[in-house]
PDB file of C-alpha atoms in Angstrom:
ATOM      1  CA  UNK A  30       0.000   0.000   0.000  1.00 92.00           C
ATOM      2  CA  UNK A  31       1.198   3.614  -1.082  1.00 95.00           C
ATOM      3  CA  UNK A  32       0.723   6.976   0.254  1.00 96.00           C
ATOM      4  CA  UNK A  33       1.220   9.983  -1.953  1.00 95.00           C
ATOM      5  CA  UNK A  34       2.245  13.112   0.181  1.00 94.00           C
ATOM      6  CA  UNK A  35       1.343  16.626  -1.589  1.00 92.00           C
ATOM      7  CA  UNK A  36      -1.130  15.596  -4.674  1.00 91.00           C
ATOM      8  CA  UNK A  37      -1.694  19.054  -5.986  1.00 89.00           C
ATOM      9  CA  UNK A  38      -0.065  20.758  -3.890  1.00 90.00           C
ATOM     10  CA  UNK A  39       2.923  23.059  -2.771  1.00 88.00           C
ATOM     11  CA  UNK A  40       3.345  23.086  -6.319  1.00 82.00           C
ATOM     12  CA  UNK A  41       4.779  26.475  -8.710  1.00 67.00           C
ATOM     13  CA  UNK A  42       2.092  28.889  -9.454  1.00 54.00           C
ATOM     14  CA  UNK A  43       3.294  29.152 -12.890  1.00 51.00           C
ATOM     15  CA  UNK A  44       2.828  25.463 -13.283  1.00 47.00           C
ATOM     16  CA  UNK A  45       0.353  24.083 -15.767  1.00 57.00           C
ATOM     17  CA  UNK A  46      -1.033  20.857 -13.502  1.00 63.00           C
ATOM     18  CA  UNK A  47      -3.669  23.013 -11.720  1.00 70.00           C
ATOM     19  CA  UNK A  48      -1.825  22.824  -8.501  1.00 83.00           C
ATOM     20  CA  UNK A  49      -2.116  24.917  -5.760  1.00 89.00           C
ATOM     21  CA  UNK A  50       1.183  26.814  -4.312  1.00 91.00           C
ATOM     22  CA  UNK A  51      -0.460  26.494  -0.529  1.00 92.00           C
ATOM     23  CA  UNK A  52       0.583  23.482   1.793  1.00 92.00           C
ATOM     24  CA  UNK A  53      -2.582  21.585   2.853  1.00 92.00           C
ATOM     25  CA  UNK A  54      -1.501  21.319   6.496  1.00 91.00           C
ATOM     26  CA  UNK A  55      -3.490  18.695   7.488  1.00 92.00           C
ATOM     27  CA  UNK A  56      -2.169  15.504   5.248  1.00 93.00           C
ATOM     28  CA  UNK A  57       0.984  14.283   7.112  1.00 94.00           C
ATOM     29  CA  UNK A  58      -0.900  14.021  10.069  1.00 94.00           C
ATOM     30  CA  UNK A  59      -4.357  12.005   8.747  1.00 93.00           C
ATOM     31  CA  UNK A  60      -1.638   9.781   6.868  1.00 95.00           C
ATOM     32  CA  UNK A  61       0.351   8.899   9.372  1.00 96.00           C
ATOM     33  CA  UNK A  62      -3.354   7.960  11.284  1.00 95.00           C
ATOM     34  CA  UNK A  63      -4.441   6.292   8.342  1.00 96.00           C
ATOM     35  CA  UNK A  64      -1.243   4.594   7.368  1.00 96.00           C
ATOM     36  CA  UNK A  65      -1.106   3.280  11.841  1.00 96.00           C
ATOM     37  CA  UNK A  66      -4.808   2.596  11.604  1.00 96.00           C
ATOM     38  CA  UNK A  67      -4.147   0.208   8.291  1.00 95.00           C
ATOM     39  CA  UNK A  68      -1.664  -1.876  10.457  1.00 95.00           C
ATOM     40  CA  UNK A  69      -3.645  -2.682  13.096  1.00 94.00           C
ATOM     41  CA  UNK A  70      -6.355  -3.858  10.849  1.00 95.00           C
ATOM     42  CA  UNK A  71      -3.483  -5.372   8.581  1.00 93.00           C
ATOM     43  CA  UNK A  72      -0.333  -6.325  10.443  1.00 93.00           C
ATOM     44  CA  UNK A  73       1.343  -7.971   6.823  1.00 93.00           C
ATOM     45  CA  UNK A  74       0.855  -4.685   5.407  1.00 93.00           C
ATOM     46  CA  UNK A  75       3.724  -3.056   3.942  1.00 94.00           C
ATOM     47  CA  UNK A  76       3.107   0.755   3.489  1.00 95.00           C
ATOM     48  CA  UNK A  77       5.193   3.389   1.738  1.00 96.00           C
ATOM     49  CA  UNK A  78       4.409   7.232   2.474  1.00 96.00           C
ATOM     50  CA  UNK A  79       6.299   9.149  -0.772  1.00 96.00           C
ATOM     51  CA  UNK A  80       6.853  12.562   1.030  1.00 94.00           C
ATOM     52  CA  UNK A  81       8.672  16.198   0.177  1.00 92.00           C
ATOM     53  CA  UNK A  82       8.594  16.943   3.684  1.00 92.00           C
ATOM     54  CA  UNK A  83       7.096  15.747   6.940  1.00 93.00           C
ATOM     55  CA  UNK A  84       5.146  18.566   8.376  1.00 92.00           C
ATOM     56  CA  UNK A  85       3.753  17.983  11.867  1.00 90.00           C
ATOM     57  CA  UNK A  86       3.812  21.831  13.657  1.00 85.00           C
ATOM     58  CA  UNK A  87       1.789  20.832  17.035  1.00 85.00           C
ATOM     59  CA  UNK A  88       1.307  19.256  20.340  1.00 88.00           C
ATOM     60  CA  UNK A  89       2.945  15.697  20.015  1.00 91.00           C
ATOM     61  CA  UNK A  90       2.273  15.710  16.435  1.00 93.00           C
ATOM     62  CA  UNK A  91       5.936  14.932  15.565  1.00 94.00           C
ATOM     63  CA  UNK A  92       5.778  12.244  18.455  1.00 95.00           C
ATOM     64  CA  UNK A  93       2.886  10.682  16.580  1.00 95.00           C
ATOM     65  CA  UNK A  94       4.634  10.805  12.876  1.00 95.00           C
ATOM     66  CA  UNK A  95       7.642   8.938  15.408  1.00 95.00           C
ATOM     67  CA  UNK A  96       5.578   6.492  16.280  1.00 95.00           C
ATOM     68  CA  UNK A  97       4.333   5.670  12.812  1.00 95.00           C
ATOM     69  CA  UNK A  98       7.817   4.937  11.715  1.00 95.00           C
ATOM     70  CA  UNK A  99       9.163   3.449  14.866  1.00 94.00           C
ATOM     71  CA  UNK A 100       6.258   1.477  16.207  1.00 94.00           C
ATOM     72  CA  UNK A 101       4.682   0.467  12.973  1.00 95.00           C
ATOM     73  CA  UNK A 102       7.325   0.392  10.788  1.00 94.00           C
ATOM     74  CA  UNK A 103       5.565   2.727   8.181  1.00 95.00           C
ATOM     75  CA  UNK A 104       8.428   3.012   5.217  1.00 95.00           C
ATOM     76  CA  UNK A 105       8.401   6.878   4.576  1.00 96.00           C
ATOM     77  CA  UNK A 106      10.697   7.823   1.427  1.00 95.00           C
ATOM     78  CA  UNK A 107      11.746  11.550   0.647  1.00 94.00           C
ATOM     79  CA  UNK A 108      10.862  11.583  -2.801  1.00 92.00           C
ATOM     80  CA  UNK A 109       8.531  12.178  -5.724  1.00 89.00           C
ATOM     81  CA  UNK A 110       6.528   9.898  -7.581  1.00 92.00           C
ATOM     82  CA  UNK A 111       6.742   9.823 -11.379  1.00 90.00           C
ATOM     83  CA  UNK A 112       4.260   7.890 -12.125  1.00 91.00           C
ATOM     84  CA  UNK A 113       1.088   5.409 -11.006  1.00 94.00           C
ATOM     85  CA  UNK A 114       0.362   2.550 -14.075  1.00 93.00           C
ATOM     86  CA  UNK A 115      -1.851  -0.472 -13.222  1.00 93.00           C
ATOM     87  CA  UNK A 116      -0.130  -3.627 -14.160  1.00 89.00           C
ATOM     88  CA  UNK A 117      -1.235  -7.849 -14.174  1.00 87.00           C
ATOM     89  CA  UNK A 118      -3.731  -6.003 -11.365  1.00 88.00           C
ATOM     90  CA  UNK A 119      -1.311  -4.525  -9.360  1.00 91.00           C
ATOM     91  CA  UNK A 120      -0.687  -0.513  -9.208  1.00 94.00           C
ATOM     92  CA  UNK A 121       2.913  -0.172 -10.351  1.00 94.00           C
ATOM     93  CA  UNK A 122       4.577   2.908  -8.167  1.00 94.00           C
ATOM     94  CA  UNK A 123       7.606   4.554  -9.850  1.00 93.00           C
ATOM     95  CA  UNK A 124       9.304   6.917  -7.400  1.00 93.00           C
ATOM     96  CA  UNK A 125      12.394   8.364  -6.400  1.00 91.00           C
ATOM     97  CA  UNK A 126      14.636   7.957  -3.125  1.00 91.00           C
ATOM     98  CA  UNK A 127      16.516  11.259  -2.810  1.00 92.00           C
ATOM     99  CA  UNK A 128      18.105  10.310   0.833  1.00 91.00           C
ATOM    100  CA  UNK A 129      19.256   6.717  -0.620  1.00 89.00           C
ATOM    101  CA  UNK A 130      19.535   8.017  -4.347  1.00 91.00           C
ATOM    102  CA  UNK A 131      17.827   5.491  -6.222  1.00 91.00           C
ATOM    103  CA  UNK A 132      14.764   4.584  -8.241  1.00 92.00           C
ATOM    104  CA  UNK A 133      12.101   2.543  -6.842  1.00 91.00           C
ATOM    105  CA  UNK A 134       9.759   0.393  -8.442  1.00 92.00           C
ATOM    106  CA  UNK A 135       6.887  -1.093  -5.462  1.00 92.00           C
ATOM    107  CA  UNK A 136       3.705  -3.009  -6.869  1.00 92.00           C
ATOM    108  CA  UNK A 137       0.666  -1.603  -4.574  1.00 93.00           C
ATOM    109  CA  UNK A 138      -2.639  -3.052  -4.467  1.00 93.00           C
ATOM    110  CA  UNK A 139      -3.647   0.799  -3.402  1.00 94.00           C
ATOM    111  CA  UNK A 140      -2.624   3.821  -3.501  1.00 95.00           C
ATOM    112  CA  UNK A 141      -4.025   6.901  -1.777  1.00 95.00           C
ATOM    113  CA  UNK A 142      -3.616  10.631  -2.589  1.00 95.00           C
ATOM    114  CA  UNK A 143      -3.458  13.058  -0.631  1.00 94.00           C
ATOM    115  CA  UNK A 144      -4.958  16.074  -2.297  1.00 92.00           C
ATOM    116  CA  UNK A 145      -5.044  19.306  -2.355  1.00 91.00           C
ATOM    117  CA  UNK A 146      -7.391  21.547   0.039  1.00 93.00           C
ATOM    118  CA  UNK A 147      -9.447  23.597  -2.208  1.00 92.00           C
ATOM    119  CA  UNK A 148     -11.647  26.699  -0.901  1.00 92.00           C
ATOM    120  CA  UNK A 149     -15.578  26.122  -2.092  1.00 90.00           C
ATOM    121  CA  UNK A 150     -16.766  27.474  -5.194  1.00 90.00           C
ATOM    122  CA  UNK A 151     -19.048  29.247  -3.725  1.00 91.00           C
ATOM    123  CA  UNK A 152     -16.720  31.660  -1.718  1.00 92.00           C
ATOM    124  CA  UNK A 153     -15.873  34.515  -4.239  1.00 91.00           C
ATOM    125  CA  UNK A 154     -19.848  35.186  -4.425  1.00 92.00           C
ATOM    126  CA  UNK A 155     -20.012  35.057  -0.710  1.00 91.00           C
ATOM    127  CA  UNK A 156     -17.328  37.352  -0.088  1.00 89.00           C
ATOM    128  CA  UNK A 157     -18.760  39.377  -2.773  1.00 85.00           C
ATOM    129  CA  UNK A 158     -22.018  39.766  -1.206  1.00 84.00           C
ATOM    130  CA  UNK A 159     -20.101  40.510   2.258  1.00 84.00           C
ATOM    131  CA  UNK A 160     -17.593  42.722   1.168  1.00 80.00           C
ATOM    132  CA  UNK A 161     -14.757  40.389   2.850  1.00 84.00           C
ATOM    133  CA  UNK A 162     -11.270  40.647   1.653  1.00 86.00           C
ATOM    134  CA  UNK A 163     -10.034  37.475  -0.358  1.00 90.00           C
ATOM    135  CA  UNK A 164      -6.336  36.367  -0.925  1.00 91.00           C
ATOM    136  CA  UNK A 165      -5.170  35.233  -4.302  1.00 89.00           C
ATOM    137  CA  UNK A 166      -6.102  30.858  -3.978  1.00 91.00           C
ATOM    138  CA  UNK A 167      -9.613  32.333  -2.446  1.00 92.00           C
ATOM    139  CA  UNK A 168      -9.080  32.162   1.331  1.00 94.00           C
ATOM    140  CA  UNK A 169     -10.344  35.004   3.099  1.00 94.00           C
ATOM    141  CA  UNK A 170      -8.228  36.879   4.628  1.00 93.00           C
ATOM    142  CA  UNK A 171      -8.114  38.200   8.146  1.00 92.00           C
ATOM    143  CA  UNK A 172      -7.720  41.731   9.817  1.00 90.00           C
ATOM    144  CA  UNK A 173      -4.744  40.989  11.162  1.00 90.00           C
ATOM    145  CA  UNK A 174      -2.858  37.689  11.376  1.00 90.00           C
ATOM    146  CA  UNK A 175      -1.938  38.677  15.697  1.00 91.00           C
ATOM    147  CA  UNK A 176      -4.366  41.406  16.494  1.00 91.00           C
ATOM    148  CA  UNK A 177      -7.413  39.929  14.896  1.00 91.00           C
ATOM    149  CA  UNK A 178      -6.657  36.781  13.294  1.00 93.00           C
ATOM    150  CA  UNK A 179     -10.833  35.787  13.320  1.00 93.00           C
ATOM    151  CA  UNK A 180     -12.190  39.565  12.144  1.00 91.00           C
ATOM    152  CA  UNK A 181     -12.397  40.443   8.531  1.00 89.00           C
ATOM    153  CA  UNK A 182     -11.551  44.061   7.249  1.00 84.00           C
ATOM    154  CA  UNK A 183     -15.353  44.539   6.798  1.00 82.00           C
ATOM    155  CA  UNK A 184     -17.076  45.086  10.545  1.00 80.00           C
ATOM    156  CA  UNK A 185     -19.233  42.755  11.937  1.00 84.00           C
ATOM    157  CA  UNK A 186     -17.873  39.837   9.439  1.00 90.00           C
ATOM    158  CA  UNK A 187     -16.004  37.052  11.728  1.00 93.00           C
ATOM    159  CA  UNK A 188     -14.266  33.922  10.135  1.00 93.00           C
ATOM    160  CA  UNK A 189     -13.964  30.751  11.376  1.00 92.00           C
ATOM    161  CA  UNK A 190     -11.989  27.307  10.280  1.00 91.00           C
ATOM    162  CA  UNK A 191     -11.114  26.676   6.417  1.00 93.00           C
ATOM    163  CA  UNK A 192     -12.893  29.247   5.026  1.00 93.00           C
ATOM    164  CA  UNK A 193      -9.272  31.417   5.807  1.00 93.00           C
ATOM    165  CA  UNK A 194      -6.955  28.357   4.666  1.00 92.00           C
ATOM    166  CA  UNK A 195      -6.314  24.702   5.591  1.00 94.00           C
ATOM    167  CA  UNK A 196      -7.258  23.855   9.534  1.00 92.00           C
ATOM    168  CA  UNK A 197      -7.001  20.857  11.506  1.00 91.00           C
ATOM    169  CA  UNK A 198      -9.483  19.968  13.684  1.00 91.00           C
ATOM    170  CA  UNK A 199      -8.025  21.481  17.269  1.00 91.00           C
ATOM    171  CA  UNK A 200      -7.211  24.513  15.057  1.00 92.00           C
ATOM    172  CA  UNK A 201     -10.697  24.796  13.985  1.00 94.00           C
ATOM    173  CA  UNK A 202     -12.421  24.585  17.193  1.00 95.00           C
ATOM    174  CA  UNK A 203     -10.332  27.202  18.845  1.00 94.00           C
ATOM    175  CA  UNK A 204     -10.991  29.680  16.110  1.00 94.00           C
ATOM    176  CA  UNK A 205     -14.747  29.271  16.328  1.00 95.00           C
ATOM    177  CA  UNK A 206     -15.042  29.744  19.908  1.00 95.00           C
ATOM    178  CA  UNK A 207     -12.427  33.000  19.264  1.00 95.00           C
ATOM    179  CA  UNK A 208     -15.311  34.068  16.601  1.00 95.00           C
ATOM    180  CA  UNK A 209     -18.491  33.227  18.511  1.00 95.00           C
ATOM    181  CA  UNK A 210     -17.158  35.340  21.116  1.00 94.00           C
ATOM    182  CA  UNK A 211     -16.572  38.351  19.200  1.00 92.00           C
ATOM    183  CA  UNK A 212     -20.199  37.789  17.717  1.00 92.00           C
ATOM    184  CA  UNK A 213     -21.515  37.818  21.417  1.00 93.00           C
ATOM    185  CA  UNK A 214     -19.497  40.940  22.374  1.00 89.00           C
ATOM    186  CA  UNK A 215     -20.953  42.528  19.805  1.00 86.00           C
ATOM    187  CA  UNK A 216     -24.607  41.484  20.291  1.00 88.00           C
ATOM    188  CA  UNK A 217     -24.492  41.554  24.037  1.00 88.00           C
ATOM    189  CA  UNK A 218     -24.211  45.545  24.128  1.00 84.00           C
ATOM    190  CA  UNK A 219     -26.987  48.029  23.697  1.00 85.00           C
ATOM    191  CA  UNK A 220     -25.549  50.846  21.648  1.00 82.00           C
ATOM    192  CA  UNK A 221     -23.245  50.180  19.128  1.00 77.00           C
ATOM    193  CA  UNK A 222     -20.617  52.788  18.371  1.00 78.00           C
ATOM    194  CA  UNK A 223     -19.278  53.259  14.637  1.00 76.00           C
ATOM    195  CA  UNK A 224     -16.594  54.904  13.052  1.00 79.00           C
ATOM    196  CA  UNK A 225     -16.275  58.389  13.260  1.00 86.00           C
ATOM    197  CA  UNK A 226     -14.825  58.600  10.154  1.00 88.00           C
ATOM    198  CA  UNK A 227     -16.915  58.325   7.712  1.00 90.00           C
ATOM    199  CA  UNK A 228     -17.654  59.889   4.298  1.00 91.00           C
ATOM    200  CA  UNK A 229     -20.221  62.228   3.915  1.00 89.00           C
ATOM    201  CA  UNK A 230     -21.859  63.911   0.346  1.00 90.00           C
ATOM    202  CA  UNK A 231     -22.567  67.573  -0.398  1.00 89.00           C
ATOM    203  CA  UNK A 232     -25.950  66.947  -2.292  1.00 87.00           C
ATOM    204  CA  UNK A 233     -25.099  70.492  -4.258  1.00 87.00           C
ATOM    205  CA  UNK A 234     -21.994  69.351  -5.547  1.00 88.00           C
ATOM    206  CA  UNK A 235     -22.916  65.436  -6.352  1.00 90.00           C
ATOM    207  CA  UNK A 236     -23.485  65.589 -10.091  1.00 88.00           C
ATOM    208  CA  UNK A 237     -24.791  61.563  -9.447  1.00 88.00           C
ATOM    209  CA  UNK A 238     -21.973  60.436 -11.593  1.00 91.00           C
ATOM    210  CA  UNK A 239     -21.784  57.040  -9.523  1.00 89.00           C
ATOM    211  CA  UNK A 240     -17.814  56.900  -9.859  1.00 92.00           C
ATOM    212  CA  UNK A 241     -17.732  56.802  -5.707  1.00 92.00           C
ATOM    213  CA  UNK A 242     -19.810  54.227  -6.004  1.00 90.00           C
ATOM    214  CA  UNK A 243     -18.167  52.083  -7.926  1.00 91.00           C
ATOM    215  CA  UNK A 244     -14.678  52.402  -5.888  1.00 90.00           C
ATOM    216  CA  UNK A 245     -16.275  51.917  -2.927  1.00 89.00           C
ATOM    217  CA  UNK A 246     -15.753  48.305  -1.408  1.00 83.00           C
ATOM    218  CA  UNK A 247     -18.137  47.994   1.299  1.00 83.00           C
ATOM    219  CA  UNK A 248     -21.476  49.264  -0.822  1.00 83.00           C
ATOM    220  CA  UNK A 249     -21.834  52.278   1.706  1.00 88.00           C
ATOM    221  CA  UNK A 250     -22.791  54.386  -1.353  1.00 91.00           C
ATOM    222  CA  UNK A 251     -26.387  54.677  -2.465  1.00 91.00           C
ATOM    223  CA  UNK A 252     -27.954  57.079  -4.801  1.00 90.00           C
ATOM    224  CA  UNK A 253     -31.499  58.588  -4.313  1.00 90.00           C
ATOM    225  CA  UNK A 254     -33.580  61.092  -6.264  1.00 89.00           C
ATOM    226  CA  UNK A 255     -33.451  64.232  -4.593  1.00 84.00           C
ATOM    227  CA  UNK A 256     -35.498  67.806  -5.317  1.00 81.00           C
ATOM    228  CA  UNK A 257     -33.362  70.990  -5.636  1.00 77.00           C
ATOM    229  CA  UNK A 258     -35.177  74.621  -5.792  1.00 77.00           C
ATOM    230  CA  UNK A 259     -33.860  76.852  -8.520  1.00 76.00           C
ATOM    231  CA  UNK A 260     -33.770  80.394  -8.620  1.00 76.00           C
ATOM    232  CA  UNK A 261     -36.961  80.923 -10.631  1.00 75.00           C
ATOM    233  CA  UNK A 262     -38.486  78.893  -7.665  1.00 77.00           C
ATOM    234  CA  UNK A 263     -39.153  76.142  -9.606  1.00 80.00           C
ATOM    235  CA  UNK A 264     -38.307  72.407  -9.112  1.00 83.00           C
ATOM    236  CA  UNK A 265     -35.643  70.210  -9.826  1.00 81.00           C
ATOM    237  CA  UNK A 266     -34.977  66.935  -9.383  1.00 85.00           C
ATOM    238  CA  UNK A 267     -31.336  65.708  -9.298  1.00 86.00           C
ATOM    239  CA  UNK A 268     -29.973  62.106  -8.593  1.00 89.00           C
ATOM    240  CA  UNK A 269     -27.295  62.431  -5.247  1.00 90.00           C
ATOM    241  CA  UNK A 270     -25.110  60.251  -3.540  1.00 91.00           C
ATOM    242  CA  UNK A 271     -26.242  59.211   0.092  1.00 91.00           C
ATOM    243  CA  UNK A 272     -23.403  57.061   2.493  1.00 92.00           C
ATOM    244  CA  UNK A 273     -24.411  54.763   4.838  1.00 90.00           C
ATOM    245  CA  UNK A 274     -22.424  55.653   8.171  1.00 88.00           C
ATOM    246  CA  UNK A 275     -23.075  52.193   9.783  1.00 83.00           C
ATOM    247  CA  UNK A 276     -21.520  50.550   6.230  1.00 84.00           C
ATOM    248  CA  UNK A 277     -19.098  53.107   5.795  1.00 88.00           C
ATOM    249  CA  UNK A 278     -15.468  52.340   6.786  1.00 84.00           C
ATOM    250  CA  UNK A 279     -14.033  55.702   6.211  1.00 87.00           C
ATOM    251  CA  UNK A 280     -11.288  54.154   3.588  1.00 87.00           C
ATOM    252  CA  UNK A 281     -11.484  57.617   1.581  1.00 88.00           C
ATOM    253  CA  UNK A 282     -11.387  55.515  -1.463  1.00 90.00           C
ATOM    254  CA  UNK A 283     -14.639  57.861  -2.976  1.00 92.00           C
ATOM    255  CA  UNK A 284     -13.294  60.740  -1.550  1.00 90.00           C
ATOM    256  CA  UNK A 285     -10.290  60.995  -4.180  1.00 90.00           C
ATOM    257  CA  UNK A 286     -12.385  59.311  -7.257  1.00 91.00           C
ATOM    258  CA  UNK A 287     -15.451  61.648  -7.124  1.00 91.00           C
ATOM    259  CA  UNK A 288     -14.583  64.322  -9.810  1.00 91.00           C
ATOM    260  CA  UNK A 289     -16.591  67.012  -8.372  1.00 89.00           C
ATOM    261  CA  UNK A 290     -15.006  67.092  -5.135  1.00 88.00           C
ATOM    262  CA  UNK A 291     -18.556  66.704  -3.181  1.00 89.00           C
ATOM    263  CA  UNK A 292     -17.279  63.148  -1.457  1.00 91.00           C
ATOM    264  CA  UNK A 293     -15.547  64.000   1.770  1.00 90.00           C
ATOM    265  CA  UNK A 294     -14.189  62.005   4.694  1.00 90.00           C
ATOM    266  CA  UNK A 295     -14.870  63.363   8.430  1.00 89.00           C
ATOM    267  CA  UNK A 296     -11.944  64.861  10.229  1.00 86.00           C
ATOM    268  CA  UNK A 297      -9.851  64.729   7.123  1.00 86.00           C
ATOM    269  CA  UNK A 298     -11.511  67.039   4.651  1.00 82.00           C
ATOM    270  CA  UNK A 299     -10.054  69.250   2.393  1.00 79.00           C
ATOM    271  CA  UNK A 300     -10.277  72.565   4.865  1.00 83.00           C
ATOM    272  CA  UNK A 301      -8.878  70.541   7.870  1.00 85.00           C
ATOM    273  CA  UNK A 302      -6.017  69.282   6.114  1.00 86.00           C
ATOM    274  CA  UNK A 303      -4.958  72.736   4.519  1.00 87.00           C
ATOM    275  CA  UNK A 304      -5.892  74.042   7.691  1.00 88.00           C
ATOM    276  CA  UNK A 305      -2.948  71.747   9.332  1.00 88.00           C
ATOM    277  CA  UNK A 306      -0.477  72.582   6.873  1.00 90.00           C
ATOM    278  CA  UNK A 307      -0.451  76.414   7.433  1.00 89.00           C
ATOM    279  CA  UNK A 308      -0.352  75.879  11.239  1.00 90.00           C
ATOM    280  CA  UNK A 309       2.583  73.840  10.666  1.00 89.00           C
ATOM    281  CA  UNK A 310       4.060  76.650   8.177  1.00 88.00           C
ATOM    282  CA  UNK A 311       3.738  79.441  10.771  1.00 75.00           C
TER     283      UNK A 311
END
């Protein structure tokens, strides 16, 4: 029996297999159980693990990848795999041995893969609909990896086991307690207090061009129809720009793409800011 280590995985971006350039974290661990697990069902088993390297980053986990080898006497081989051909019913292995330098040629009645971790399909339209902040292989992507490794950039948005990457199980569980509490600190209070800096729109500048909304990544922006009194004293209705303070997270992205200047950002508009620089200049 065979084990292939890293099936899609760790593998160039530039390459043209489809691989991912992530590690999966979790496979040298459920191998090593699988592979311990096979030989106490099947003591005549011989089992090969093809590896690139052994990762085991956790309590005891290296102690348990010991005890594989040591106790078991799981083969584990440093090396790639060239190729997998069935042959007179067997599953011919052709591999590599880096530490011993030699090829290797083992007839397996099975061999198991261990694949890539893949985020769903369905998580570009969710973070879409959420505003949340995606990485390149579509994990989402935390605040901040030490200060607020279970928030997302957009406020009130918590995240929770492999939706940000590849999680054990221990892993998992501590994140989602970390995230339900943050949910019930939130919920548990009776005013909730939002940024103070947020943009605002001067409805008789807003030509209801739309650019600011756009830019804007959190859908604070709205546009409503609006009426404007003229100087004959007659009616006119223009289309405005309205921002939605509780969406709003004062990024100032609208701010510098509205080309009529009526987009500004609280505590850093245009007359604050020049009003800085010639205090400073005095």
């Amino acid at each position: 029996m065979s084990f292939i280590q890293c099936v899609g995985s760790r593998e160039s971006c530039d390459s043209n297999k489809g691989g991912k350039p992530y590690c999966s974290k979790i496979c040298c661990m459920y191998t090593a159980k699988h592979a311990m697990l096979t030989k106490d069902h099947y003591p005549d088993t011989d089992i090969y693990v093809f590896y690139i390297d052994v990762r085991t980053p956790g309590k005891n986990f290296d102690e348990f990848y010991r005890r594989a080898v040591e106790q078991y006497g799981v083969h584990y081989i440093k090396g790639a795999v060239g190729k997998v051909t069935p042959e007179n019913g067997k599953l011919k292995v052709q591999a590599s041995d880096l530490i011993d330098n030699k090829q290797l040629h083992i007839d397996a009645d099975m061999v198991v893969l261990a694949a890539a971790i893949e985020p769903s399909k369905s998580a570009r339209h969710l973070a879409t609909l959420l505003t949340a902040s995606m990485d390149t292989n579509d994990w989402f992507t935390e605040a901040h990896p030490k200060l607020r490794p279970v928030e997302s950039p957009t406020a009130g948005v918590f995240l929770s086991g492999v939706c940000q990457g590849p999680k054990d199980i221990p892993e998992t569980v501590a994140q989602a307690g970390a995230a339900a509490s943050k949910a019930i600190g939130l919920l548990s209070k009776d005013h909730l207090e939002g940024n103070p800096c947020v943009a605002h729109s001067d409805e008789n500048m807003c030509t209801g061009c739309s650019q600011c909304a756009d830019v804007c990544p959190y859908g604070a922006i709205t546009y409503v129809d609006k009426e404007f009194k003229q100087r004959d004293r007659s009616i006119k209705v223009r289309r405005v720009a309205q921002v939605n303070p509780a969406v709003c997270q004062g990024c100032g992205a609208c701010t510098v793409t509205c080309p009529s200047g009526a987009m500004d950002l609280n505590g850093f508009s245009n007359k604050e800011i020049m009003a800085e620089v010639d205090a400073l200049c005095l």
